[in-house]
XYZ file of C-alpha atoms in Angstrom:
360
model
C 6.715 -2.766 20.223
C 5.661 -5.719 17.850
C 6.513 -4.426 14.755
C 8.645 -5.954 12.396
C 11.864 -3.976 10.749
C 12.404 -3.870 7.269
C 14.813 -2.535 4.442
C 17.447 -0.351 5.206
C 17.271 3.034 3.175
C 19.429 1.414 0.451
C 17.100 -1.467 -0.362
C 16.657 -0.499 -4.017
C 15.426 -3.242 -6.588
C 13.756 -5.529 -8.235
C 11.135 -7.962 -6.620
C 11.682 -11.607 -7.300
C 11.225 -14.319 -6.142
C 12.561 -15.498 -2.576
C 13.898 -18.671 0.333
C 11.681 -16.943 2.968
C 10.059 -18.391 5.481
C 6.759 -17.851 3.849
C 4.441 -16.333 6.053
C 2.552 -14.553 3.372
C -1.316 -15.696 3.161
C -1.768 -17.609 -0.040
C -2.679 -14.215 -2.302
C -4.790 -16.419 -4.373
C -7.184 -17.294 -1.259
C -7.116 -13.600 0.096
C -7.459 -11.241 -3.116
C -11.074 -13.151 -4.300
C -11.619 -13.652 -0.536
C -11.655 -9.755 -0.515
C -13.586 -9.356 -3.632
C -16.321 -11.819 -2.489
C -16.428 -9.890 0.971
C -17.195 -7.110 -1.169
C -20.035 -8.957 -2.887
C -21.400 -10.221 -0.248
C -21.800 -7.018 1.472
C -23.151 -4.739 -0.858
C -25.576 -7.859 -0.871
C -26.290 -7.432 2.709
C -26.425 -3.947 2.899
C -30.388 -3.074 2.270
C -12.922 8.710 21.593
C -10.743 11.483 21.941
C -11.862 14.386 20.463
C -8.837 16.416 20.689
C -7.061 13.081 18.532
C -9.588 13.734 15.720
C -7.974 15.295 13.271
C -9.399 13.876 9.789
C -8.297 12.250 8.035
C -5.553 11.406 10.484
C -2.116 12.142 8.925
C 0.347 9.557 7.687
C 3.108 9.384 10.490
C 6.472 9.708 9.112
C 9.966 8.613 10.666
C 13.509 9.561 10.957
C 14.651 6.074 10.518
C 14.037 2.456 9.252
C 14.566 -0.294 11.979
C 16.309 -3.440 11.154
C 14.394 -6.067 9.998
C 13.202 -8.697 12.770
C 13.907 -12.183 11.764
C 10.719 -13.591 12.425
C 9.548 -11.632 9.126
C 10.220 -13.337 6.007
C 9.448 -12.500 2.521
C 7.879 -15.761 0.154
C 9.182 -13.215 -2.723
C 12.319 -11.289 -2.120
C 12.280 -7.158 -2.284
C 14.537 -5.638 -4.416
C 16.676 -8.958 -5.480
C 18.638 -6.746 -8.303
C 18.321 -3.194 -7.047
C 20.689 -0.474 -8.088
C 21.416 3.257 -6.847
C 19.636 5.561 -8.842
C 22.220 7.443 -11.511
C 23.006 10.859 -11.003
C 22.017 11.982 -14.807
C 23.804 15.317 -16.619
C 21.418 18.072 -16.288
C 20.866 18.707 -20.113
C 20.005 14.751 -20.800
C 16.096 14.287 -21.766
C 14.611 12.010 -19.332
C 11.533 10.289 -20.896
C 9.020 9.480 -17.512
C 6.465 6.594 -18.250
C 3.127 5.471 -16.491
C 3.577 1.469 -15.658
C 0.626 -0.565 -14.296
C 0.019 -4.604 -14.435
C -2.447 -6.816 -12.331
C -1.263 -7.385 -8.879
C 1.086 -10.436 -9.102
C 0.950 -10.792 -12.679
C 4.211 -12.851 -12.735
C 2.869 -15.484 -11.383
C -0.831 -15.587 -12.003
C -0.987 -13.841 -15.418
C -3.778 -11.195 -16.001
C -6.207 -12.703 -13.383
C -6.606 -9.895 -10.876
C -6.459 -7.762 -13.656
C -9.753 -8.822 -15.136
C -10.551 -7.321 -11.256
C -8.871 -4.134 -12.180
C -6.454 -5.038 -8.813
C -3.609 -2.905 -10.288
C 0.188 -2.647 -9.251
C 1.945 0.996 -10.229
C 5.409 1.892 -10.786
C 7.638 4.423 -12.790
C 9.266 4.366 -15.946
C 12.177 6.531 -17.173
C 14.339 7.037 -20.104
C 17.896 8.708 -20.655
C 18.155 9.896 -24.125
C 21.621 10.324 -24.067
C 22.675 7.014 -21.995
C 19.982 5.156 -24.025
C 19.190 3.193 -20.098
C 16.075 2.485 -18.859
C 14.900 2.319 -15.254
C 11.855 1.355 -13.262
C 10.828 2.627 -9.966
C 8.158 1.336 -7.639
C 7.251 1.129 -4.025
C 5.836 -2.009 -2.635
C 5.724 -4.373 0.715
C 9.120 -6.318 2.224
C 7.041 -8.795 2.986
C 4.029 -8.949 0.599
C 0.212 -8.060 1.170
C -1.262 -9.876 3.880
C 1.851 -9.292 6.109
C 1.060 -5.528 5.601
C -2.627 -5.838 5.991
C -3.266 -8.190 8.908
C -0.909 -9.514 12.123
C 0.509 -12.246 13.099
C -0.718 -14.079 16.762
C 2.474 -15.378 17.898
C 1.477 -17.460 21.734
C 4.497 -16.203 23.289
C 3.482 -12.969 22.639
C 0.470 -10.773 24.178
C -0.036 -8.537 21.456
C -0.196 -8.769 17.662
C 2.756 -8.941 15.670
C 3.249 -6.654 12.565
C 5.276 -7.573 9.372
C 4.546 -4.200 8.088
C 7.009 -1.935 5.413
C 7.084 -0.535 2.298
C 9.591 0.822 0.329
C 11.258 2.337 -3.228
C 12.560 -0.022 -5.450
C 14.950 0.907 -8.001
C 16.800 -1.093 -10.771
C 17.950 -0.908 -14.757
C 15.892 -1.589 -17.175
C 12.288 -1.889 -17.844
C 10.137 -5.346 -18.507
C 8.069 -4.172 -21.771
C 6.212 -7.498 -22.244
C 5.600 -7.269 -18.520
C 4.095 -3.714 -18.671
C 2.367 -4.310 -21.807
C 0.922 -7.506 -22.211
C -1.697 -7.028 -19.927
C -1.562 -3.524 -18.391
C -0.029 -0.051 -19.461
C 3.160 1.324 -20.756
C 2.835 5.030 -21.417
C 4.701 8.305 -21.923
C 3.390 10.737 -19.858
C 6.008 13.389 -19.371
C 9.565 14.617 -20.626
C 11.968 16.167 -18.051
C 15.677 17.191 -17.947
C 18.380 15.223 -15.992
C 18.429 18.201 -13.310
C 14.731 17.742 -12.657
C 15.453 13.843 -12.714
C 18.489 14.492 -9.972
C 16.549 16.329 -7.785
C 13.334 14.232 -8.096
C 16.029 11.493 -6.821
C 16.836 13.184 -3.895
C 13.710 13.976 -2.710
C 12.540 9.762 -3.318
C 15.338 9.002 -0.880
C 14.088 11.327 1.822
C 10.050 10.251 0.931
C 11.766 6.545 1.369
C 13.443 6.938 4.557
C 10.632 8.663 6.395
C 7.184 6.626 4.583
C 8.159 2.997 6.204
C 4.832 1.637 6.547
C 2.239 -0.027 4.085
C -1.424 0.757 4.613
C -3.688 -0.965 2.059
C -7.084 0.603 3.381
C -9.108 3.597 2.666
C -11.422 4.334 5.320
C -14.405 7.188 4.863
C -17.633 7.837 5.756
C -19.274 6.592 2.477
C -18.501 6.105 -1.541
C -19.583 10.017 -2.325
C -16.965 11.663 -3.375
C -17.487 14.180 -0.985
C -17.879 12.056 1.787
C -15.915 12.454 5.583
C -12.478 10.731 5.294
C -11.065 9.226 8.295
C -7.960 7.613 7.330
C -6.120 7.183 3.486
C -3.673 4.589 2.338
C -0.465 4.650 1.605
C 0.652 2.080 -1.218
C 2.242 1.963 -4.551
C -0.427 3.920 -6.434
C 0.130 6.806 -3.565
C 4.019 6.626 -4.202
C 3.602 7.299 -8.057
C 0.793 10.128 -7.342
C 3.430 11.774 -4.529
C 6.393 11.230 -7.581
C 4.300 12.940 -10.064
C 3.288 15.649 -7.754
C 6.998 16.498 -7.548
C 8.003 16.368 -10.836
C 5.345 19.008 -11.124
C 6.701 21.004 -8.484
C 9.755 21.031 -10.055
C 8.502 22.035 -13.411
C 7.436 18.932 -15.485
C 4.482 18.936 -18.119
C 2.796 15.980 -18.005
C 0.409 14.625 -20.920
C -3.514 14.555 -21.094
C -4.400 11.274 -20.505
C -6.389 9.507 -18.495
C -4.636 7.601 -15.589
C -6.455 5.006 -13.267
C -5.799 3.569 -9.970
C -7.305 0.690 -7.734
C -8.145 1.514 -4.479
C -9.710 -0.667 -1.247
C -12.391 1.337 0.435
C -13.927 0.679 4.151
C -16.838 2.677 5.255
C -17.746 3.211 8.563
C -19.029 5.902 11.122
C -16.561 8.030 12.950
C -13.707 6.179 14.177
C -12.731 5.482 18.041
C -8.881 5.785 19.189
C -8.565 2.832 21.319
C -4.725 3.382 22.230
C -1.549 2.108 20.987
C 0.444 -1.139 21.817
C 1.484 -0.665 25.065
C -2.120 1.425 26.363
C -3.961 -1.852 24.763
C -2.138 -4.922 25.515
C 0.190 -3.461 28.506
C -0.173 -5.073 32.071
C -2.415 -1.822 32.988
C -4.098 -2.657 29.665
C -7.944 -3.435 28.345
C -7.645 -7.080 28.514
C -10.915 -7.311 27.350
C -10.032 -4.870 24.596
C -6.954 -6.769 23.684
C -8.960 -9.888 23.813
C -11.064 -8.610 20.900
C -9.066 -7.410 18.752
C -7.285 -10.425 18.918
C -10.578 -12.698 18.032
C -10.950 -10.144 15.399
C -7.559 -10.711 13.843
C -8.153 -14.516 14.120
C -9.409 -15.551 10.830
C -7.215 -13.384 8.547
C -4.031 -16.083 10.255
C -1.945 -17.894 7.328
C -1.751 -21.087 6.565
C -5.266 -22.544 6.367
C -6.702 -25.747 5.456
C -9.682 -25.308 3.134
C -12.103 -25.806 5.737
C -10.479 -23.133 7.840
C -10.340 -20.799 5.109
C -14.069 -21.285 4.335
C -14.684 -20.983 8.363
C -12.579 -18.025 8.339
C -14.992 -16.024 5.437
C -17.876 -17.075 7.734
C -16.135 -15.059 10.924
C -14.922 -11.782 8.526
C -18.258 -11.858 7.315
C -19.947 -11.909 11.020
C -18.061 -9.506 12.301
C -17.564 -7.214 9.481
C -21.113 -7.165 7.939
C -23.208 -8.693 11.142
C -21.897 -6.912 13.640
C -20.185 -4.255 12.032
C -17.258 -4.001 13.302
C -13.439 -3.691 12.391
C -9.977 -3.177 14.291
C -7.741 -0.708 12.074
C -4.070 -0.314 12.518
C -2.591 2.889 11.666
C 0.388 4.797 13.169
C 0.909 1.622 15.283
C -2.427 2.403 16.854
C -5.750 0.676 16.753
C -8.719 2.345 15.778
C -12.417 1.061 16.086
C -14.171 1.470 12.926
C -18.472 1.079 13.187
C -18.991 -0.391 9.868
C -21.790 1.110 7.321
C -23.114 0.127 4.351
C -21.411 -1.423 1.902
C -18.633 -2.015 3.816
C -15.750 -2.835 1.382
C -15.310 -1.818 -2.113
C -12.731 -2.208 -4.604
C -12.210 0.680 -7.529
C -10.207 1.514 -9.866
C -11.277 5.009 -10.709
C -9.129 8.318 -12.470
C -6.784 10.254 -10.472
C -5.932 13.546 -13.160
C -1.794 13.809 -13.637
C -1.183 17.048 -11.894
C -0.441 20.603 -13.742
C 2.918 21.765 -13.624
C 3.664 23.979 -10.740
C 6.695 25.863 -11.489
C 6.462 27.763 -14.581
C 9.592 29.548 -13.805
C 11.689 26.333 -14.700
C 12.941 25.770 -17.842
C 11.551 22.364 -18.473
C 14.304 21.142 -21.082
């Protein structure tokens, strides 16, 4: 299938910056790009049954593949990663909240005036006096996760699309600080931290796959959801969640997330690569989504990018329609009003679940 590998199970570290090929769409042109879709549409905005099964679970894996060459990362994943320590079971393990804009190394605290947030894990050994951050993002960056590539010697898309954990000593205060959050929210023992470690390599192992949407029926809360997203922010809620399960107390505070919302009707299965873009395929199918992926291609002049908001816009708000990935199957979502939204909105830390466990 076209689908790009990524990090082996012991790609653990720090992201920095890279000699890759640099396929990634310019994030600068793409994230206001998406916030001006969003704009503009709330402007505008006056299959199988037995498959449907909502919303559709997260598929899961016994194993990464190895990484195809073709994908590149401009930054690199994990440049200084490290194993995570087995701690001694009566050490007090501080656990801190982390969040800074999206790319704030290199663009400073602009998408965070957008409240476009990235989220990752703090913790602190008492007794070792070491910090450590944890977070889960893409191998190779946003836009690789989001959209394909075309590639002409190849019928059907190509996907640069993984996620991963990301381990490594030490934890960048003014980077966490300066223009996001740096919080305690929890105190655990070195058992709990141990066994919360062993459980992140399995989650690691088996979650290889980035997916940046939220797709439901409309922005109640209650609303029909057909598909959820699975991205940093959803690696830090599924940590938390553990920690609970395994007895930790976390603080009263209030703890935000960003999230990118589609609405649409009730999705149609259209088939995966092979059903699709196969010789016995839907050529006419596999034609459109194709022309559909188009104008989300890298590398555009400013004309083409300006041509290129023109065709989302079209086909997203005009005709309503959009081709959604997930599983390594496409999905046909019938657009509704207002289309795409970007929040950042409170997701509660969870209540301990174990009160059997001593916590300290």
């Amino acid at each position: 299938m076209a689908q790009a590998g990524g990090a082996g199970a012991g790609a653990w570290g720090r992201r920095g910056a890279g000699a890759g090929a640099g396929l990634e769409r310019a994030p600068w042109r793409w994230a206001p790009a998406l916030l001006w879709l969003a704009a503009a549409t709330a402007a505008a905005a006056a299959g199988d049954p037995s498959r449907r099964q909502w919303p559709v679970p997260y598929k899961r894996f016994s194993f990464r593949p190895e990484p195809d060459p073709y994908c590149q990362a401009k930054y690199t994943f994990c440049p200084t990663g490290s194993p995570i320590p087995v701690m001694k079971d009566d050490d007090v393990i501080e656990v801190f909240r982390l969040q800074a804009p999206v790319w704030e190394f290199k663009y400073g605290d602009l998408l965070g005036h957008l409240k476009i947030m990235h989220d990752a894990i703090g913790f602190r050994s008492t007794l070792t006096e070491k910090n450590y951050t944890m977070e889960w993002y893409e191998l190779f960056q946003l836009g690789n996760c989001t959209f394909p590539h075309l590639r002409p010697e190849m019928n059907a898309p190509f996907w640069c699309n993984q996620g991963a954990a990301c381990f490594f000593e030490g934890i960048d205060d003014n980077h966490w600080k300066e223009n996001g959050t740096l919080v305690l929210v929890a105190t655990i023992s070195g058992g709990m931290f141990n066994k919360m470690a062993k459980w992140v390599k399995q989650d690691n192992e088996t979650g290889i796959y980035y997916e940046t949407w939220t797709v439901q029926a409309s922005p109640k809360k209650e609303a029909e959801k057909w598909f959820e997203s699975y991205d940093c922010s959803k690696f830090v809620l599924r940590t938390y969640e553990k920690l609970a399960e395994l007895g930790a107390d976390f603080k009263k505070i209030e703890t935000n997330y960003t999230r990118i919302f589609l609405y649409s009707g009730e999705p149609t299965y259209l088939g995966n690569e092979t059903s699709v873009f196969g010789p016995t395929g839907n050529k006419t199918l596999a034609l459109a989504i194709k022309k559909f992926y188009y104008p989300f291609k890298p590398h555009l002049s400013t004309k083409e990018f300006l041509l290129s908001l023109l065709q989302i816009f079209d086909a997203v708000v005009i005709h309503r329609e959009f081709y959604l990935f997930y599983n390594f199957e496409y999905w046909f979502l019938p657009m509704k009003s207002p289309f795409i939204k970007i929040t950042y909105e409170e997701i509660p830390l969870p209540n301990r679940k174990n009160r059997t466990l001593s916590g300290l």
